[in-house]
Coordinates of C-alpha atoms in Angstrom, one line a residue:
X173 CA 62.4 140.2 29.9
X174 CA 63.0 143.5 28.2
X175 CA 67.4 142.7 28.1
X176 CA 66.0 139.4 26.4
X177 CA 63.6 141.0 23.6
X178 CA 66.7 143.6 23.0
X179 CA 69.4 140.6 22.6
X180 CA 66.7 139.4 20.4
X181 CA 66.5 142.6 18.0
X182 CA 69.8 142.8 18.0
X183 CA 70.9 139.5 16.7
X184 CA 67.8 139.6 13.8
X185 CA 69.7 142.3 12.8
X186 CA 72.6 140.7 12.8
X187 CA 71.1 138.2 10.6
X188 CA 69.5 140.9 8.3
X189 CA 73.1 143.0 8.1
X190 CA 74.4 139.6 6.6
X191 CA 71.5 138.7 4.4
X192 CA 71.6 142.3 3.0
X193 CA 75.5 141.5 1.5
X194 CA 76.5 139.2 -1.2
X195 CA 75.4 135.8 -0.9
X196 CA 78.9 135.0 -0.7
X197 CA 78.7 135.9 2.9
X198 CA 76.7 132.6 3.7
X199 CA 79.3 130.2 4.2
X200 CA 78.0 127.7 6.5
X201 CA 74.8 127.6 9.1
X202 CA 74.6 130.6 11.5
X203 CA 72.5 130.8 14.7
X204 CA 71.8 133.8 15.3
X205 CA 69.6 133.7 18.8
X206 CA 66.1 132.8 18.1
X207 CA 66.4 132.6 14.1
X208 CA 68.7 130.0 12.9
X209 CA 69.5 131.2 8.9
X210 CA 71.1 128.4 7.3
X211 CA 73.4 128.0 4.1
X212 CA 70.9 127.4 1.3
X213 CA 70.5 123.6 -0.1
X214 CA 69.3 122.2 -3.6
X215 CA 66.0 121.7 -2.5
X216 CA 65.2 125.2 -1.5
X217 CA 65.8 126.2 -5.5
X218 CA 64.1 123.0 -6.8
X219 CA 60.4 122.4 -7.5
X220 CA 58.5 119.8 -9.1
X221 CA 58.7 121.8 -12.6
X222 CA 62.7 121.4 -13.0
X223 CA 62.5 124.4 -15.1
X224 CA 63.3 127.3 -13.1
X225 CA 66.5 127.5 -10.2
X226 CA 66.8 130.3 -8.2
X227 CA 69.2 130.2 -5.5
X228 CA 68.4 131.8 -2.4
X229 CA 70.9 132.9 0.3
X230 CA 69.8 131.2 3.1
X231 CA 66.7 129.3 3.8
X232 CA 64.9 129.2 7.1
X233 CA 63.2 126.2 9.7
X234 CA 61.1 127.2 11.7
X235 CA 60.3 125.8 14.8
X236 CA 56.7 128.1 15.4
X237 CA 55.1 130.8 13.6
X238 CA 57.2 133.4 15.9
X239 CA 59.9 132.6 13.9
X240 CA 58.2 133.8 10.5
X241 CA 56.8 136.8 12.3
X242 CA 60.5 137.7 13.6
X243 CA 62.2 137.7 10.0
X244 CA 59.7 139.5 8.1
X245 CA 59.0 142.1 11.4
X246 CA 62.7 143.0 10.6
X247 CA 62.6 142.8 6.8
X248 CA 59.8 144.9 6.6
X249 CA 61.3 147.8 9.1
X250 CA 64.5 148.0 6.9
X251 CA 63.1 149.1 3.9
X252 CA 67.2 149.9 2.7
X253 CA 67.2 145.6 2.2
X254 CA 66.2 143.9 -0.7
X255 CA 66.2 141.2 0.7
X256 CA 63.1 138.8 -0.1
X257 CA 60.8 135.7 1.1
X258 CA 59.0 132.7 -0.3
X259 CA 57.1 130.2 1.6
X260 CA 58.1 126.3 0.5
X261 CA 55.5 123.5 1.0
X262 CA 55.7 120.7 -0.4
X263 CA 57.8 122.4 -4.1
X264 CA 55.0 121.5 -6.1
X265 CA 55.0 124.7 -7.8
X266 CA 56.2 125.0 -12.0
X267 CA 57.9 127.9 -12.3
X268 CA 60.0 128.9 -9.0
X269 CA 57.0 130.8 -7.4
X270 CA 58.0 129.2 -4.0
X271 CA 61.8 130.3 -5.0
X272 CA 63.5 133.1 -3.8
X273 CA 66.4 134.3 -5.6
X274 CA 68.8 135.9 -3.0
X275 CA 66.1 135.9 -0.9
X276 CA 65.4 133.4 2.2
X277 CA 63.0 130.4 1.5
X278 CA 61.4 129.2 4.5
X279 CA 61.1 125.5 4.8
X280 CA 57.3 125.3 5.9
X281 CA 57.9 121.4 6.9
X282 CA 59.8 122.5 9.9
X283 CA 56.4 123.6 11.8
X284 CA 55.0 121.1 14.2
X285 CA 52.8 119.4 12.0
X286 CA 49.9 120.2 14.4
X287 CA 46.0 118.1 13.3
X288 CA 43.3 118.5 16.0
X289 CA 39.8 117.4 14.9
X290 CA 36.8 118.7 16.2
X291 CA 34.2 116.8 15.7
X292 CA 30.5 118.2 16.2
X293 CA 28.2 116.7 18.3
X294 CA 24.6 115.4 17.5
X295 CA 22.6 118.7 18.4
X296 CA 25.2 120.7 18.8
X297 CA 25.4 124.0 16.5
X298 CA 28.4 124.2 14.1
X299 CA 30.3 122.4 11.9
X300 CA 33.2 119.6 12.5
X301 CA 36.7 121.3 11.2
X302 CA 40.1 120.2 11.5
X303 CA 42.8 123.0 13.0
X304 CA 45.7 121.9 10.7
X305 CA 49.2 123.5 10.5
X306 CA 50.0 125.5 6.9
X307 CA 53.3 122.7 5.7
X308 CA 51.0 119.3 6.8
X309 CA 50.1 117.8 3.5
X310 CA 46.9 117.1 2.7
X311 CA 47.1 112.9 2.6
X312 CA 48.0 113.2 6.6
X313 CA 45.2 115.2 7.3
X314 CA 43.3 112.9 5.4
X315 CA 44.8 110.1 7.2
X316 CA 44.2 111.3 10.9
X317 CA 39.9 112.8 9.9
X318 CA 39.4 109.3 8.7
X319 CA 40.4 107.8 12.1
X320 CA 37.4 109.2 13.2
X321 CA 35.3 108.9 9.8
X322 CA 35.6 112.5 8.6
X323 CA 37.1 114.0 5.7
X324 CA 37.5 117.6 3.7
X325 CA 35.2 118.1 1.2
X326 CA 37.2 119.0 -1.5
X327 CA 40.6 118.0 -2.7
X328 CA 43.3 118.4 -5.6
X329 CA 44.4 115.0 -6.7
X330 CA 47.8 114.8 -5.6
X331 CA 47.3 114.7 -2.2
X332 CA 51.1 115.2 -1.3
X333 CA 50.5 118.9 -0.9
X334 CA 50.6 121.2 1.6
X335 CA 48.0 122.7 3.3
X336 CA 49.4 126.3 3.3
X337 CA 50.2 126.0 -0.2
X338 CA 46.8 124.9 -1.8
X339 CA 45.1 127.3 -0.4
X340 CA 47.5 130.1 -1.7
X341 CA 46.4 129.1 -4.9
X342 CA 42.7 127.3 -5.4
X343 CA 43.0 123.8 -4.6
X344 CA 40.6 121.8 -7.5
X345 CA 39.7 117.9 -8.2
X346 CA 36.6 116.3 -9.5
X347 CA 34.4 117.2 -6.3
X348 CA 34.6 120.5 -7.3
X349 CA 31.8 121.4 -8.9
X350 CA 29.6 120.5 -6.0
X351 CA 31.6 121.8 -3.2
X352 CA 34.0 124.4 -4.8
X353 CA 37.9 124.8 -4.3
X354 CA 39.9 124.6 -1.3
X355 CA 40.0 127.6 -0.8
X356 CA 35.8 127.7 -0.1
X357 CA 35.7 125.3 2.3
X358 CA 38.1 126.9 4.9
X359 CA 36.6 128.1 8.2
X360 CA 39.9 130.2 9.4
X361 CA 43.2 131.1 9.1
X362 CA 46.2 132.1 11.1
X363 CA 48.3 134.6 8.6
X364 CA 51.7 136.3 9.0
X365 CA 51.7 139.4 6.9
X366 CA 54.5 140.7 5.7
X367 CA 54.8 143.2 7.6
X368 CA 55.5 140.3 10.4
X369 CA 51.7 141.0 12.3
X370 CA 50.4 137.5 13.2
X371 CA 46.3 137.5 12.3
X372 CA 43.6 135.1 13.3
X373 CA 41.3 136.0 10.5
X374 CA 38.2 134.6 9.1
X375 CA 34.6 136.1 7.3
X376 CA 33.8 137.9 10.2
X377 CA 37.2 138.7 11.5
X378 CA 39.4 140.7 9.6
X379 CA 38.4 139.1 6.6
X380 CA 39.7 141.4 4.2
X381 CA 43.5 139.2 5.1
X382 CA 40.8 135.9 5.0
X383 CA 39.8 136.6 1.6
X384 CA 43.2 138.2 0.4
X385 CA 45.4 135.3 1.2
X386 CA 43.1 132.6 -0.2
X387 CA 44.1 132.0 -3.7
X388 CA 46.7 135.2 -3.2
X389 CA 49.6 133.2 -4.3
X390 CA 51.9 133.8 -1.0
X391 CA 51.3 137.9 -1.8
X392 CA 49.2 138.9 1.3
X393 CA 50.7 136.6 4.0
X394 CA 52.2 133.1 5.0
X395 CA 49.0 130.8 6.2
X396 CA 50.5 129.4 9.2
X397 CA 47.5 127.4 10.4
X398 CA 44.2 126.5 8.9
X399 CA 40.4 125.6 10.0
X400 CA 39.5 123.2 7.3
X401 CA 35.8 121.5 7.2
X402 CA 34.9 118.3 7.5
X403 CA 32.4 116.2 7.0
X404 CA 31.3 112.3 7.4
X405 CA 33.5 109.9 4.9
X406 CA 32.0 107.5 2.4
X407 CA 32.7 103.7 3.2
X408 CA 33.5 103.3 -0.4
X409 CA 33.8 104.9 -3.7
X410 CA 32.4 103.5 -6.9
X411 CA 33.8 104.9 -9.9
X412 CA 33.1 105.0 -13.3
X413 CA 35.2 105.5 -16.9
X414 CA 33.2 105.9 -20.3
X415 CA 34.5 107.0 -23.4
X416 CA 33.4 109.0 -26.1
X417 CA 34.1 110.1 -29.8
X418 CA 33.0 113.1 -30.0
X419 CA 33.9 116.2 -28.0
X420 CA 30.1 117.9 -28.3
X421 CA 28.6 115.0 -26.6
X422 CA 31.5 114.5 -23.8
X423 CA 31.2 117.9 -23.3
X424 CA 27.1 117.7 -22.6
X425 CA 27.5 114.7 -20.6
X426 CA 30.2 115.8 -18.2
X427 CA 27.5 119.2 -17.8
X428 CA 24.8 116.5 -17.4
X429 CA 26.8 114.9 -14.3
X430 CA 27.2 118.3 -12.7
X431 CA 23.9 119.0 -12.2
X432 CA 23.2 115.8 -10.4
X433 CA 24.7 116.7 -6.9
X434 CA 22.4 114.8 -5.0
X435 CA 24.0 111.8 -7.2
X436 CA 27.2 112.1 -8.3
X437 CA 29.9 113.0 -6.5
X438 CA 33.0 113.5 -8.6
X439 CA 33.3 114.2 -11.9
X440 CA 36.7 114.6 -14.3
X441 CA 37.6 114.3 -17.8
X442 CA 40.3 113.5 -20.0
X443 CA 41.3 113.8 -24.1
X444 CA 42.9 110.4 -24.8
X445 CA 45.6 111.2 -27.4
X446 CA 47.3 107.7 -27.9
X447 CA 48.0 104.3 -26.0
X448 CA 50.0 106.3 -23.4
X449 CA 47.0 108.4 -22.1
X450 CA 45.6 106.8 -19.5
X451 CA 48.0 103.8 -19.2
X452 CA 49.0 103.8 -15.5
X453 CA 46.6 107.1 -15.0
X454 CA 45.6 104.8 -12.1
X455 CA 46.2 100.6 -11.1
X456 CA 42.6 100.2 -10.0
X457 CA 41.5 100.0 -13.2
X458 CA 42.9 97.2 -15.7
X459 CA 45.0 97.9 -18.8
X460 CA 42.1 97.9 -21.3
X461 CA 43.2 100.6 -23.7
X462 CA 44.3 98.4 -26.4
X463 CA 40.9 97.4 -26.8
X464 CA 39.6 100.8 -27.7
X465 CA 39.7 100.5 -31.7
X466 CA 41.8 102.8 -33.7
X467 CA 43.9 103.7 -30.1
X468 CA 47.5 102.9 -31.5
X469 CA 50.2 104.6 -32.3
X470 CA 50.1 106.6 -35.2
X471 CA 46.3 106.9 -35.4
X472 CA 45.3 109.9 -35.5
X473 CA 42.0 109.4 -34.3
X474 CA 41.3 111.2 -30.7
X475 CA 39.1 109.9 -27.9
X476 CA 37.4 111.4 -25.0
X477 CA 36.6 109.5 -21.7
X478 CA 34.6 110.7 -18.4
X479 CA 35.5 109.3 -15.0
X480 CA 32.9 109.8 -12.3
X481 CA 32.0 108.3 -8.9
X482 CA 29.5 108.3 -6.5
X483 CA 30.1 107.7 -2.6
X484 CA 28.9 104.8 -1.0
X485 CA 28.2 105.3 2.6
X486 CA 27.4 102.3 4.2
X487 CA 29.3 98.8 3.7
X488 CA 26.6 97.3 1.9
X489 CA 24.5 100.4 0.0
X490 CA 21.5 98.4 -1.8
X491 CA 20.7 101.6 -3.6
X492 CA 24.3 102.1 -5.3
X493 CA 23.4 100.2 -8.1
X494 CA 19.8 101.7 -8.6
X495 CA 21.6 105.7 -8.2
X496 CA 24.5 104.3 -11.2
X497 CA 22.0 103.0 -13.5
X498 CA 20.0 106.1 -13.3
X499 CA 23.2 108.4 -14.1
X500 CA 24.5 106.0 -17.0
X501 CA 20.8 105.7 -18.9
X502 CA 20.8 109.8 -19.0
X503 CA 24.7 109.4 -20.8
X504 CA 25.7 109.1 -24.6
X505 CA 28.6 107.1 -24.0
X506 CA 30.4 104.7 -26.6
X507 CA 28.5 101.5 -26.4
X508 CA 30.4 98.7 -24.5
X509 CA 33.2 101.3 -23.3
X510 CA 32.6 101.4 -19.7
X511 CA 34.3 100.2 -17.2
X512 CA 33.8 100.2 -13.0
X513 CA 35.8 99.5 -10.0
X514 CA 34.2 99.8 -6.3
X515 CA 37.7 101.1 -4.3
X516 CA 38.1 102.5 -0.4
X517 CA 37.8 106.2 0.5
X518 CA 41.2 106.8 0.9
X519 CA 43.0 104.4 -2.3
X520 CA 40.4 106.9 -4.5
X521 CA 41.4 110.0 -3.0
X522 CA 45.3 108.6 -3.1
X523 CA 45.2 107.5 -6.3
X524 CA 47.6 109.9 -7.9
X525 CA 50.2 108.2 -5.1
X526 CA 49.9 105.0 -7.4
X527 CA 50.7 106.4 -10.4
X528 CA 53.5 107.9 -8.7
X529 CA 55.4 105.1 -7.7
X530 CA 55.5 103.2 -10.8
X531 CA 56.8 106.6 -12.7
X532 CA 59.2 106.4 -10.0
X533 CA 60.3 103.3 -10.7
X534 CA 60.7 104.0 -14.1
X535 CA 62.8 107.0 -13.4
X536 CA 60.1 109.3 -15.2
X537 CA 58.9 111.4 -11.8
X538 CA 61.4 113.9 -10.9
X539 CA 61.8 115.1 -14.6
X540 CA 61.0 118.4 -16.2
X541 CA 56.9 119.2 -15.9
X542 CA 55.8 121.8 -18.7
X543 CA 52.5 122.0 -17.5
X544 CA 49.7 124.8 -18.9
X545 CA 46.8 124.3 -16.6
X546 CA 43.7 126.9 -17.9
X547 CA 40.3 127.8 -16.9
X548 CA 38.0 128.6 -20.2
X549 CA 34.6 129.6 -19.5
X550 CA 32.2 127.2 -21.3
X551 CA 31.9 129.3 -24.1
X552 CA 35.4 128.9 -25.4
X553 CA 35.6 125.4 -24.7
X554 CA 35.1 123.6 -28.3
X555 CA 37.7 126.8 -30.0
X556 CA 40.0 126.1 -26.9
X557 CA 40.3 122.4 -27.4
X558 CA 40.8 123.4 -31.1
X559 CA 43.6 125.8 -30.5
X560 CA 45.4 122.7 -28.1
X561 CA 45.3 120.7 -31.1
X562 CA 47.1 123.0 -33.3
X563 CA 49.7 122.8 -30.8
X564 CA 50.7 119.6 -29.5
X565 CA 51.4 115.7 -31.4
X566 CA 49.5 113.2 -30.3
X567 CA 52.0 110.5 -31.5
X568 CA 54.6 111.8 -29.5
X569 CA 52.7 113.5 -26.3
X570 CA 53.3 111.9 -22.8
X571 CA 51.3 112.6 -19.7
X572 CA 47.2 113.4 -18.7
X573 CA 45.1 116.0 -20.6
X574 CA 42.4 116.8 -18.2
X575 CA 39.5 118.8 -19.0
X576 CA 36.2 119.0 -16.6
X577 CA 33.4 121.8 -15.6
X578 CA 33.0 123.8 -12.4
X579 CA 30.9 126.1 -11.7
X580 CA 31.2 129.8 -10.4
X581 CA 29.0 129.5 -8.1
X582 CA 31.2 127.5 -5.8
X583 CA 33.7 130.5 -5.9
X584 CA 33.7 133.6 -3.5
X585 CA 34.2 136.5 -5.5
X586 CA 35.7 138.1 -2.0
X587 CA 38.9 135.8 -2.4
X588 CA 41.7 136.5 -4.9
X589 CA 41.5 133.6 -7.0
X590 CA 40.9 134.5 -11.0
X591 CA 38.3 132.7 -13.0
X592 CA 37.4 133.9 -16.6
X593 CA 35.5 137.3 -16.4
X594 CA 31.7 137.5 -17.2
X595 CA 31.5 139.6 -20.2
X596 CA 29.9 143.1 -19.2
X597 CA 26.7 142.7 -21.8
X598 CA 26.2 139.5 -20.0
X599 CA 23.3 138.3 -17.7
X600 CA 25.0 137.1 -14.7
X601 CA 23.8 134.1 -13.9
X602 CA 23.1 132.8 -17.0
X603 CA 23.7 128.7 -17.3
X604 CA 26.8 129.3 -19.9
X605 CA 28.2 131.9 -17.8
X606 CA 28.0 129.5 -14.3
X607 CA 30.4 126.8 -16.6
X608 CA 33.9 126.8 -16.7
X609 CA 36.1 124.1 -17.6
X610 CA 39.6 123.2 -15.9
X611 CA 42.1 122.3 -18.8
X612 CA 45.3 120.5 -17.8
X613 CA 47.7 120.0 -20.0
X614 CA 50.1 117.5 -17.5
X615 CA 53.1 116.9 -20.0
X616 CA 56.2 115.5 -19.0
X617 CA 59.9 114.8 -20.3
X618 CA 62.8 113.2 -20.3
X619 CA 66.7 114.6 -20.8
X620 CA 66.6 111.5 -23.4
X621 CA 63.5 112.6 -25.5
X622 CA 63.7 116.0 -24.7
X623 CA 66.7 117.5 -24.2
X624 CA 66.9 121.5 -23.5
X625 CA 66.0 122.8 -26.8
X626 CA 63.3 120.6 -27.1
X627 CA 61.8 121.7 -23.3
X628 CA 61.8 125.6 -24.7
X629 CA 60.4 124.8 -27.9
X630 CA 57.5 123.2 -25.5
X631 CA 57.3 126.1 -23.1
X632 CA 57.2 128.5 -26.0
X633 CA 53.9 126.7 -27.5
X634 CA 52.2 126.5 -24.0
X635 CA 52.9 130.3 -23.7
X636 CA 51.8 130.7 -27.3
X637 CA 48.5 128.6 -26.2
X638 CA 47.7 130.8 -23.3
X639 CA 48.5 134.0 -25.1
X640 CA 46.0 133.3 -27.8
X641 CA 43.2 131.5 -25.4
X642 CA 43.4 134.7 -23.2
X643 CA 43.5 137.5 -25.5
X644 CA 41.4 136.1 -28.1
X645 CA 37.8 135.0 -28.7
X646 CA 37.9 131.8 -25.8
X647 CA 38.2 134.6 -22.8
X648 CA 40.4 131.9 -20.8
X649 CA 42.6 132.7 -17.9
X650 CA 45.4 130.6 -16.7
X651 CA 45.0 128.6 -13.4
X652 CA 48.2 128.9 -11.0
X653 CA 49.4 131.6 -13.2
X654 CA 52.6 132.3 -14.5
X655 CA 53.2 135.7 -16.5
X656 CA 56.1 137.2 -17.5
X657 CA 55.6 140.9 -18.0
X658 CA 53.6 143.5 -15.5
X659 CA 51.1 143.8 -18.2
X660 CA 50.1 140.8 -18.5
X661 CA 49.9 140.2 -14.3
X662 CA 47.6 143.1 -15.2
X663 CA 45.9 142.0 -17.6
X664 CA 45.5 138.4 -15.6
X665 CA 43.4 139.8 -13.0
X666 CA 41.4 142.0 -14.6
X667 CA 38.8 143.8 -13.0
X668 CA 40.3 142.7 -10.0
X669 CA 43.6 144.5 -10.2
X670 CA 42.5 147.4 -8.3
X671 CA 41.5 145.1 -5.1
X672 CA 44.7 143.2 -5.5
X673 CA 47.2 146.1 -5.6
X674 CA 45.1 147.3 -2.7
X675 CA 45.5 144.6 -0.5
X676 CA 49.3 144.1 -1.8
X677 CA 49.7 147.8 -0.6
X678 CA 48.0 147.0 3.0
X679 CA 49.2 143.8 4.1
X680 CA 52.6 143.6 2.5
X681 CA 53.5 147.3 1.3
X682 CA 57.4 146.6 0.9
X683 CA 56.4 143.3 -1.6
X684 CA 58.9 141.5 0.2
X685 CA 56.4 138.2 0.0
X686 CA 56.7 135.5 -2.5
X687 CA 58.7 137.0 -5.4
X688 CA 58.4 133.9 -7.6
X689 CA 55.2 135.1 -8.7
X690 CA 57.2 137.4 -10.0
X691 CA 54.1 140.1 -10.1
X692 CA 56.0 143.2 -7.8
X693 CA 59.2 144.5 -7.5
X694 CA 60.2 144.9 -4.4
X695 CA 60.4 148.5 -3.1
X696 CA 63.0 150.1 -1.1
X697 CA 64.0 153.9 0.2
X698 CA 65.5 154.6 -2.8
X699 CA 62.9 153.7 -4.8
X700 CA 60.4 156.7 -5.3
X701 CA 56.5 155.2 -4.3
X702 CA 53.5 156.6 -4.1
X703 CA 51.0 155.6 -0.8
X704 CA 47.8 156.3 -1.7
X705 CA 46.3 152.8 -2.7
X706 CA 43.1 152.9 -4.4
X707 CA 40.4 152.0 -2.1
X708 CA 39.2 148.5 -1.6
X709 CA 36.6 146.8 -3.1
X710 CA 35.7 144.3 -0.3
X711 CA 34.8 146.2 3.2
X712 CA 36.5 144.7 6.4
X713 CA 35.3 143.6 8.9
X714 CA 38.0 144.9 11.5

């Protein structure tokens, strides 16, 4: 036993000797006893954004958590390296944060993709969960709760996403304002730091890691397993589209759906620019835009629609109707523009999937994705949705602009997700202060339409956008973030630096961990560093 942990030093060295030379070393797959570093491939410098390639040197598959633990063990006791890690999922990410340049991206896929459900029994204490590995994406675990009619709670909604990687960042959809992000509904974790310690942690078990690595963006440690819960599964889903002219009274209405919990159960928004906005935004609902007036192209007129749902739990719910026409009388909706389909469970919860394959078809899917995703606290909505405006064309803009409420009080303030900070002279807990909108501004493009100049003059607005929505009046903060300079990483989190440098300092103190994020440098020897941390905010339980 102890020749065989020796040989298996030894060779992770090996590995780490050759990782720690020019990439030019990597020439073809090497197996190295229990780690098998391979040449790097396309994918592992490739996300869904197409706007950012970093090469690593090698990538890693897994076959079990040991494996993570073993590379980063190493990594983090050769503090001469500078050699560095990111976590793939599914490469949903914008802007390289799952890319590693140099570095080693492990492929989170290879894990056995591991889905036990635990169902509780009547009169039993607890909760039903799922135990789920961190690369299963979230339409399997969907698919295998519903065998047994449970499901999450909340959801993002592209469901082709992994589990590890939501959770690294929020996780949001149109149930969130009654059950919060991802990221609150999870029961455990199992977490590699990067100093390679494997940690079952939860809120009462070392749950300064719990709270760290949930919405941490891949800083803290790699999730490696989660406990997610569940709970029983509508039937169906009967959802709803209304459209409105002005932004003041779509705006109130979408606030008025919020506080209905007991009612609704979903609740998302959109600004309709042109004909293009919602066409094929989902096949369950006909093609009706034409017959919005003034909707063509070159109007200049802008439109706002509401799509909500409520669950129906049974297969024949006599009191659907009765709970819709009490929701739609309390609504200010254009007259006539409403429009309802009655779909499964699952083809509502997949319905991003659908939209999917026809821009596949198309050729329109795996194209550059400039996306600005924001959180502005309700009372910057209106001057937020002005400053977009000012920014984009609606003759020529292609893709979804969502924009829906959540509330804060769905949010742990223990995690390290950023919403926009409560002014100081403010009442906590005051209605306007418990609102925040989600903007998402879901552009795509085309090499034809938009060749390279035309994709920076885009990112150069968006970043324009968020520069003036966060420093000026509107107090926004951008949703999974992506900053340039220290400062503004700094000025990002806020009030909450402090705790996140600590915890960065604790459970990761070379910053070999996700440097796509591109918020540390990573430190070596040679690089003077101080090790007094400032103290943490949250108290741990270990």
């Amino acid at each position: 036993m102890e020749f065989a942990m020796f040989c298996t030093r030894v060779n992770t060295l090996l590995v780490l000797v050759v990782l720690c030379s020019s990439c030019k070393f990597i020439q073809s797959p090497m197996d190295f006893g229990p780690l098998n570093i391979a040449q790097t491939t396309n994918t592992a410098s490739l996300d869904f954004g197409r706007i950012l390639f970093h090469s690593p040197c090698g990538i890693l598959r897994p076959d079990s958590p040991r494996d993570i633990s073993l590379l980063l063990s190493f990594l983090s006791a050769s503090s001469f390296s500078q050699v560095r890690v990111a976590a793939r999922g599914a490469g949903h990410s914008i802007y390289g944060q799952a890319q590693a340049l140099d570095g080693i991206v492990i492929m989170m896929d290879s894990l056995p993709p591991t889905i036990e459900i635990h169902r509780r029994r009547d009169g039993d204490a607890g909760f039903s969960y799922a135990d789920v590995s961190g690369g299963v994406l979230w339409v399997e675990l969907l698919e295998e709760s519903l065998k047994v009619g449970l499901a999450p709670r909340s959801w993002t909604d592209y469901l082709y996403l992994s589990i590890g990687g939501t959770l690294s960042n929020g996780g949001i959809s149109g149930q969130a304002f009654k059950y919060g992000p991802q990221i609150s509904n999870v029961l455990q974790l199992d977490v590699i730091t990067g100093k390679g310690e494997l940690v079952t942690c939860s809120p009462t078990r070392s749950s300064e890691l719990f709270y760290a690595v949930l919405g941490g963006l891949g800083q803290f440690g790699i999730i490696t397993s989660a406990r997610i819960f569940l709970q029983d599964a509508p039937h169906k889903v009967r959802w709803h589209r209304v459209f409105y002219e002005d932004f003041d009274i779509f705006t109130k209405d979408q606030e008025l759906l919020i506080s209905m919990p007991d009612k609704v159960d979903y609740v998302e928004g959109f600004i309709v620019l042109n004909e293009k906005s919602l066409h094929g935004s989902s096949t369950a609902f006909p093609s009706y835009m034409d017959s919005i007036p003034h909707l063509q192209k070159g109007s200049s007129k802008v439109y706002y629609c509401i799509e909500f749902a409520v669950h129906v739990y049974q297969a024949k719910d006599s009191f659907i109707e009765q709970v819709v026409e009490e929701i739609l009388k309390q609504m200010s909706y254009m007259p006539s523009r409403i429009y309802s389909v009655e779909v499964s469970y699952f083809d509502f919860l997949n319905r991003v999937r659908m939209e999917e394959m026809e821009l596949r078809r198309r050729g329109v899917w795996d194209v550059p994705h400039p996306w600005l995703n924001m959180l502005v606290p309700k009372s910057g909505i209106k001057e937020f949705r002005d400053l977009l405006m000012e920014h984009i064309s609606p003759e020529d803009f292609e893709g979804p602009i969502l924009i829906y409420p959540l509330l804060r009080e769905k949010w742990s303030t223990n995690t390290s997700a950023v919403l926009p900070e409560v002014p100081a002279a403010s009442t906590v807990g005051g209605e306007d202060d418990d609102v925040v909108y989600i903007v998402g501004v879901l552009r795509s493009t085309t090499p034809s339409s938009c060749p390279p100049a035309c994709l920076h003059d885009l990112l150069r607005r968006h970043r324009r956008i968020a520069e003036e929505a966060v420093g000026g009046q509107v107090g926004a903060k951008q949703y999974l973030p992506h900053h340039q300079t220290a400062r503004q990483w700094r000025e990002h989190f806020g009030r909450g630096w402090e705790r996140f440098a600590a915890r960065k300092a604790r459970f990761d103190p070379l910053n070999i961990l996700a440097p796509g994020q591109g918020i540390f440098p990573r430190i070596s020897d040679s690089i003077p560093r101080t090790t007094t941390p400032s103290p943490l905010l949250l108290h741990s339980s270990q």
